[in-house]
Every structure is written in C-alpha cells, then in structure tokens.
PDB file of C-alpha atoms and ligand atoms in Angstrom:
ATOM      1  CA  MET A  75       5.643  53.625 -44.309  1.00 55.00           C
ATOM      2  CA  LYS A  76       5.606  55.383 -40.549  1.00 64.00           C
ATOM      3  CA  LYS A  77       1.848  54.365 -40.488  1.00 67.00           C
ATOM      4  CA  ASN A  78       2.544  50.546 -41.256  1.00 69.00           C
ATOM      5  CA  VAL A  79       5.559  50.679 -38.513  1.00 68.00           C
ATOM      6  CA  LEU A  80       2.996  52.021 -35.957  1.00 65.00           C
ATOM      7  CA  PHE A  81       0.125  49.390 -36.814  1.00 67.00           C
ATOM      8  CA  GLY A  82       2.708  46.656 -36.845  1.00 65.00           C
ATOM      9  CA  LEU A  83       3.673  47.897 -33.408  1.00 63.00           C
ATOM     10  CA  VAL A  84       0.170  48.424 -31.699  1.00 66.00           C
ATOM     11  CA  ALA A  85      -0.860  44.588 -33.640  1.00 63.00           C
ATOM     12  CA  GLY A  86       2.408  42.940 -31.945  1.00 60.00           C
ATOM     13  CA  VAL A  87       1.231  44.528 -28.393  1.00 62.00           C
ATOM     14  CA  ALA A  88      -2.536  43.542 -28.711  1.00 58.00           C
ATOM     15  CA  LEU A  89      -1.397  40.084 -29.723  1.00 59.00           C
ATOM     16  CA  MET A  90       1.295  39.651 -26.839  1.00 60.00           C
ATOM     17  CA  ALA A  91      -1.420  41.052 -24.640  1.00 61.00           C
ATOM     18  CA  GLY A  92      -4.088  38.173 -25.977  1.00 61.00           C
ATOM     19  CA  VAL A  93      -1.797  35.433 -25.460  1.00 63.00           C
ATOM     20  CA  SER A  94      -0.706  36.245 -22.127  1.00 69.00           C
ATOM     21  CA  SER A  95      -4.094  36.536 -20.944  1.00 76.00           C
ATOM     22  CA  ALA A  96      -4.764  33.574 -22.656  1.00 76.00           C
ATOM     23  CA  SER A  97      -2.409  31.318 -20.692  1.00 84.00           C
ATOM     24  CA  ALA A  98      -3.591  32.951 -17.403  1.00 87.00           C
ATOM     25  CA  GLN A  99      -7.198  31.341 -18.323  1.00 91.00           C
ATOM     26  CA  ASN A 100      -5.736  28.292 -19.381  1.00 94.00           C
ATOM     27  CA  ALA A 101      -3.762  28.066 -15.913  1.00 95.00           C
ATOM     28  CA  ALA A 102      -7.114  29.176 -14.382  1.00 96.00           C
ATOM     29  CA  GLU A 103      -8.996  26.259 -16.009  1.00 97.00           C
ATOM     30  CA  GLY A 104      -6.053  23.447 -15.141  1.00 98.00           C
ATOM     31  CA  GLU A 105      -6.195  24.277 -11.438  1.00 97.00           C
ATOM     32  CA  LYS A 106      -9.325  22.826 -11.872  1.00 98.00           C
ATOM     33  CA  VAL A 107      -7.999  19.892 -13.501  1.00 98.00           C
ATOM     34  CA  PHE A 108      -5.017  19.358 -11.042  1.00 98.00           C
ATOM     35  CA  ARG A 109      -8.078  18.598  -8.667  1.00 98.00           C
ATOM     36  CA  GLN A 110      -7.676  14.927  -9.583  1.00 97.00           C
ATOM     37  CA  CYS A 111      -3.942  15.140  -8.878  1.00 98.00           C
ATOM     38  CA  LYS A 112      -4.091  16.619  -4.925  1.00 97.00           C
ATOM     39  CA  ALA A 113      -5.516  13.464  -3.761  1.00 96.00           C
ATOM     40  CA  CYS A 114      -2.201  12.001  -3.850  1.00 98.00           C
ATOM     41  CA  HIS A 115      -0.094  15.021  -4.604  1.00 98.00           C
ATOM     42  CA  SER A 116       0.781  18.150  -2.927  1.00 98.00           C
ATOM     43  CA  LEU A 117       2.449  20.922  -4.791  1.00 97.00           C
ATOM     44  CA  GLU A 118       4.727  21.967  -0.741  1.00 97.00           C
ATOM     45  CA  ALA A 119       7.710  20.858  -0.488  1.00 96.00           C
ATOM     46  CA  GLY A 120       9.051  17.790   1.269  1.00 95.00           C
ATOM     47  CA  LYS A 121       5.160  16.864   1.815  1.00 96.00           C
ATOM     48  CA  LYS A 122       4.611  13.379   0.219  1.00 94.00           C
ATOM     49  CA  GLY A 123       1.418  11.605   0.015  1.00 96.00           C
ATOM     50  CA  VAL A 124       0.787   8.212  -2.193  1.00 98.00           C
ATOM     51  CA  GLY A 125       2.334  10.490  -4.725  1.00 98.00           C
ATOM     52  CA  PRO A 126       5.971  12.735  -4.458  1.00 98.00           C
ATOM     53  CA  SER A 127       5.503  16.250  -3.304  1.00 98.00           C
ATOM     54  CA  LEU A 128       5.338  18.212  -6.613  1.00 98.00           C
ATOM     55  CA  ASN A 129       6.786  21.087  -5.744  1.00 97.00           C
ATOM     56  CA  GLY A 130       9.768  22.078  -8.115  1.00 97.00           C
ATOM     57  CA  LEU A 131       8.608  19.726 -10.682  1.00 98.00           C
ATOM     58  CA  VAL A 132       9.409  21.684 -13.888  1.00 97.00           C
ATOM     59  CA  GLY A 133      12.699  21.174 -14.880  1.00 97.00           C
ATOM     60  CA  ARG A 134      13.231  18.279 -12.335  1.00 97.00           C
ATOM     61  CA  LYS A 135      14.508  14.896 -13.416  1.00 98.00           C
ATOM     62  CA  SER A 136      12.046  11.690 -12.738  1.00 98.00           C
ATOM     63  CA  GLY A 137      12.356   9.931  -9.491  1.00 98.00           C
ATOM     64  CA  SER A 138      14.234  12.519  -7.909  1.00 97.00           C
ATOM     65  CA  VAL A 139      12.265  13.681  -4.615  1.00 97.00           C
ATOM     66  CA  GLU A 140      14.220  12.548  -1.607  1.00 95.00           C
ATOM     67  CA  GLY A 141      12.617  10.051   0.648  1.00 95.00           C
ATOM     68  CA  PHE A 142      10.018   8.589  -1.769  1.00 97.00           C
ATOM     69  CA  ALA A 143       9.716   5.191  -2.693  1.00 98.00           C
ATOM     70  CA  TYR A 144       9.690   4.950  -6.489  1.00 98.00           C
ATOM     71  CA  SER A 145       9.237   2.344  -8.423  1.00 98.00           C
ATOM     72  CA  PRO A 146      11.976   0.793 -10.521  1.00 98.00           C
ATOM     73  CA  ALA A 147      10.140   2.053 -13.354  1.00 98.00           C
ATOM     74  CA  MET A 148      10.199   5.612 -12.165  1.00 98.00           C
ATOM     75  CA  GLN A 149      13.733   5.452 -10.969  1.00 98.00           C
ATOM     76  CA  ASN A 150      15.119   4.407 -13.974  1.00 98.00           C
ATOM     77  CA  ALA A 151      12.748   6.272 -16.567  1.00 98.00           C
ATOM     78  CA  ASN A 152      15.015   9.466 -16.950  1.00 98.00           C
ATOM     79  CA  ILE A 153      12.694  11.778 -17.656  1.00 98.00           C
ATOM     80  CA  THR A 154      12.960  16.047 -17.524  1.00 98.00           C
ATOM     81  CA  TRP A 155       9.338  17.104 -16.622  1.00 98.00           C
ATOM     82  CA  ASP A 156       8.875  19.944 -19.204  1.00 97.00           C
ATOM     83  CA  ALA A 157       5.923  20.644 -20.723  1.00 97.00           C
ATOM     84  CA  GLU A 158       5.647  17.849 -23.373  1.00 97.00           C
ATOM     85  CA  ASN A 159       6.794  15.268 -21.068  1.00 98.00           C
ATOM     86  CA  LEU A 160       4.280  16.363 -18.001  1.00 98.00           C
ATOM     87  CA  ALA A 161       1.868  16.185 -21.118  1.00 98.00           C
ATOM     88  CA  LYS A 162       2.187  12.824 -22.500  1.00 98.00           C
ATOM     89  CA  TYR A 163       2.620  11.229 -18.837  1.00 98.00           C
ATOM     90  CA  ALA A 164      -0.680  12.663 -17.457  1.00 98.00           C
ATOM     91  CA  ALA A 165      -2.395  11.933 -20.618  1.00 98.00           C
ATOM     92  CA  ASP A 166      -1.600   8.195 -20.193  1.00 98.00           C
ATOM     93  CA  PRO A 167       0.938   7.146 -17.317  1.00 98.00           C
ATOM     94  CA  LYS A 168       1.242   3.528 -17.880  1.00 98.00           C
ATOM     95  CA  GLY A 169       1.756   4.136 -21.551  1.00 98.00           C
ATOM     96  CA  PHE A 170       4.173   6.615 -21.126  1.00 98.00           C
ATOM     97  CA  VAL A 171       6.453   5.212 -18.251  1.00 98.00           C
ATOM     98  CA  ALA A 172       5.483   1.345 -18.395  1.00 98.00           C
ATOM     99  CA  GLY A 173       5.666  -0.585 -14.971  1.00 98.00           C
ATOM    100  CA  ASN A 174       5.221   2.914 -13.156  1.00 98.00           C
ATOM    101  CA  LYS A 175       2.782   2.798 -10.070  1.00 98.00           C
ATOM    102  CA  MET A 176       0.818   5.880 -10.299  1.00 98.00           C
ATOM    103  CA  ALA A 177      -2.822   4.638 -10.364  1.00 98.00           C
ATOM    104  CA  PHE A 178      -4.187   6.808 -12.302  1.00 98.00           C
ATOM    105  CA  ALA A 179      -5.936   6.555 -15.866  1.00 97.00           C
ATOM    106  CA  GLY A 180      -5.009   9.966 -17.768  1.00 98.00           C
ATOM    107  CA  ILE A 181      -6.489  12.867 -18.478  1.00 98.00           C
ATOM    108  CA  LYS A 182      -8.021  12.272 -22.037  1.00 96.00           C
ATOM    109  CA  LYS A 183      -9.743  15.642 -22.965  1.00 97.00           C
ATOM    110  CA  GLU A 184      -6.970  17.579 -24.951  1.00 96.00           C
ATOM    111  CA  GLU A 185      -8.604  21.029 -23.330  1.00 97.00           C
ATOM    112  CA  ASP A 186      -7.940  19.427 -19.752  1.00 97.00           C
ATOM    113  CA  LEU A 187      -4.673  18.600 -20.915  1.00 97.00           C
ATOM    114  CA  LYS A 188      -3.636  21.537 -22.617  1.00 97.00           C
ATOM    115  CA  ASN A 189      -4.812  23.489 -19.256  1.00 97.00           C
ATOM    116  CA  LEU A 190      -3.463  21.222 -16.488  1.00 98.00           C
ATOM    117  CA  VAL A 191       0.244  21.779 -18.228  1.00 97.00           C
ATOM    118  CA  ALA A 192      -0.357  25.394 -17.999  1.00 97.00           C
ATOM    119  CA  TYR A 193      -1.193  25.377 -14.568  1.00 97.00           C
ATOM    120  CA  LEU A 194       1.565  22.927 -13.818  1.00 97.00           C
ATOM    121  CA  LEU A 195       3.942  25.222 -15.680  1.00 96.00           C
ATOM    122  CA  GLU A 196       3.045  28.160 -13.091  1.00 95.00           C
ATOM    123  CA  ALA A 197       2.121  26.267  -9.770  1.00 96.00           C
ATOM    124  CA  ALA A 198       5.152  23.623  -9.585  1.00 96.00           C
ATOM    125  CA  LYS A 199       8.129  25.374 -10.513  1.00 90.00           C
TER     126      LYS A 199
HETATM  127  C1  HEC B 108      -4.073   7.917  -6.910  1.00 77.55           C
HETATM  128  C2  HEC B 108      -2.843   8.601  -6.742  1.00 77.55           C
HETATM  129  C3  HEC B 108      -2.098   9.672  -7.602  1.00 77.55           C
HETATM  130  C4  HEC B 108      -2.791  10.531  -8.567  1.00 77.55           C
HETATM  131  C5  HEC B 108      -4.391  10.463  -8.638  1.00 77.55           C
HETATM  132  C6  HEC B 108      -1.734  11.171  -9.270  1.00 77.55           C
HETATM  133  N1  HEC B 108      -0.617  10.943  -8.784  1.00 77.55           N
HETATM  134 FE1  HEC B 108       1.016  11.400  -9.682  1.00 77.55          FE
HETATM  135  N2  HEC B 108       1.996   9.679  -8.917  1.00 77.55           N
HETATM  136  C7  HEC B 108       1.812   9.123  -8.110  1.00 77.55           C
HETATM  137  C8  HEC B 108       2.459   7.886  -7.853  1.00 77.55           C
HETATM  138  C9  HEC B 108       2.422   7.005  -6.750  1.00 77.55           C
HETATM  139  C10 HEC B 108       3.664   7.959  -8.516  1.00 77.55           C
HETATM  140  C11 HEC B 108       5.003   7.693  -8.157  1.00 77.55           C
HETATM  141  C12 HEC B 108       5.225   6.567  -9.291  1.00 77.55           C
HETATM  142  C13 HEC B 108       6.244   5.729  -9.397  1.00 77.55           C
HETATM  143  O1  HEC B 108       7.279   5.619  -8.395  1.00 77.55           O
HETATM  144  O2  HEC B 108       6.123   4.661 -10.285  1.00 77.55           O
HETATM  145  C14 HEC B 108       3.329   9.579  -9.103  1.00 77.55           C
HETATM  146  C15 HEC B 108       4.500  10.174  -9.777  1.00 77.55           C
HETATM  147  C16 HEC B 108       3.982  11.295 -10.777  1.00 77.55           C
HETATM  148  C17 HEC B 108       5.013  12.406 -11.305  1.00 77.55           C
HETATM  149  C18 HEC B 108       6.246  11.761 -11.447  1.00 77.55           C
HETATM  150  C19 HEC B 108       7.240  12.888 -10.043  1.00 77.55           C
HETATM  151  C20 HEC B 108       8.635  12.554 -10.066  1.00 77.55           C
HETATM  152  O3  HEC B 108       9.101  13.198  -9.145  1.00 77.55           O
HETATM  153  O4  HEC B 108       9.314  12.146 -10.926  1.00 77.55           O
HETATM  154  C21 HEC B 108       4.483  13.304 -11.974  1.00 77.55           C
HETATM  155  C22 HEC B 108       5.054  14.249 -12.895  1.00 77.55           C
HETATM  156  C23 HEC B 108       3.324  13.073 -11.385  1.00 77.55           C
HETATM  157  N3  HEC B 108       2.739  11.764 -10.980  1.00 77.55           N
HETATM  158  C24 HEC B 108       2.050  14.207 -12.342  1.00 77.55           C
HETATM  159  C25 HEC B 108       0.731  13.374 -11.555  1.00 77.55           C
HETATM  160  C26 HEC B 108      -0.377  14.445 -12.554  1.00 77.55           C
HETATM  161  C27 HEC B 108      -0.340  15.635 -12.751  1.00 77.55           C
HETATM  162  C28 HEC B 108      -1.657  14.264 -11.757  1.00 77.55           C
HETATM  163  C29 HEC B 108      -3.182  14.232 -12.385  1.00 77.55           C
HETATM  164  C30 HEC B 108      -3.545  14.340 -13.298  1.00 77.55           C
HETATM  165  C31 HEC B 108      -1.452  12.775 -10.965  1.00 77.55           C
HETATM  166  N4  HEC B 108      -0.103  12.661 -10.569  1.00 77.55           N
HETATM  167  C32 HEC B 108      -2.132  12.223 -10.333  1.00 77.55           C
HETATM  168  C33 HEC B 108       0.166   8.757  -7.757  1.00 77.55           C
HETATM  169  C34 HEC B 108      -0.717   9.335  -8.208  1.00 77.55           C
END
C-alpha cells in the first residue's frame, strides 16, 4: 500500500516535470514561428507597426490598443485573446474575423500553431 502511494507520487512529479519542459520547448519553437508576425507586430508596449503592439495581448479584448486604427471589423469583433481564440485567428485571420485588415494568410501547420500559441502565452502577457 505505502509503496503504491510513493510510486504514485514519483510518477506524478515526473509527469509534471515532463509537461512543463515540453511547454517550454513549444514556446522556444514558437518564438521562431513568431518571426512571421514580427514584420508587423512588436511585443513592446506602445510600439505600433503595421499592426498593433501585442504587449499585454493575453486576456485583452480585441481592438483595444489605444491609438491604433483598427478596422471596423476588429473594433466590433468582441473577442478576448486567449489560447483558443489566438489559435483560431492565427490559423485563419480572415475566416475568424471577417473583414479584418491583417494581411496574413495564416499558420497552416498544426505543430507551428501550437508552438506559436505557447510562445504568445508567455511572451505577450
Ligand atoms: C502584414 C502585417 C501583419 C502580419 C504579418 C501579422 N499581423 Fe497581426 N495584425 C495586423 C494588422 C494590420 C492588425 C489589425 C487588424 C484590424 O484592425 O483589422 C493585426 C491584428 C492582430 C491581432 C489583434 C490585436 C488586437 O489588439 O486585437 C492579433 C492577436 C494579431 N494580429 C496576431 C498576429 C500574429 C500571431 C501574427 C503572426 C502569426 C500576425 N498577427 C501577423 C498586421 C499583421
């Protein structure tokens, strides 16, 4: 009985360590995917390019960076940028927010998308 409890504990800890290093790995890979976004987006607060700064993106409402001229479509999208919505938008910007003006075809590879979102959750908080 005691042995089983101990085994469970060890397995649990090993599993947790595995999961967290896997997501760190994903984020590192995602940073490379993000190079495609950097042409238009900065992660620095207040620094706009062709697109708005993505600083503080996670948890923020769509179209809410002050001083950025969003399209009416993005102003009215009413999305909260969480992992799920970021994945949907990055995969197919025009499909997810019809009429928005981000000129980007979308990330088609499932693996790239997963890694990108892992990166954004850490880097665009
Ligand atoms: C060619 C320039 C360009 C590229 C490349 C680009 N974006 Fe954008 N992005 C924009 C523009 C412009 C907007 C504003 C869209 C609007 O107002 O309709 C935008 C908006 C966004 C928003 C909504 C921000 C907000 O404040 O609501 C997110 C999230 C976003 N982009 C993520 C990304 C990610 C992730 C990538 C890379 C996979 C990327 N973008 C690549 C130009 C770009």
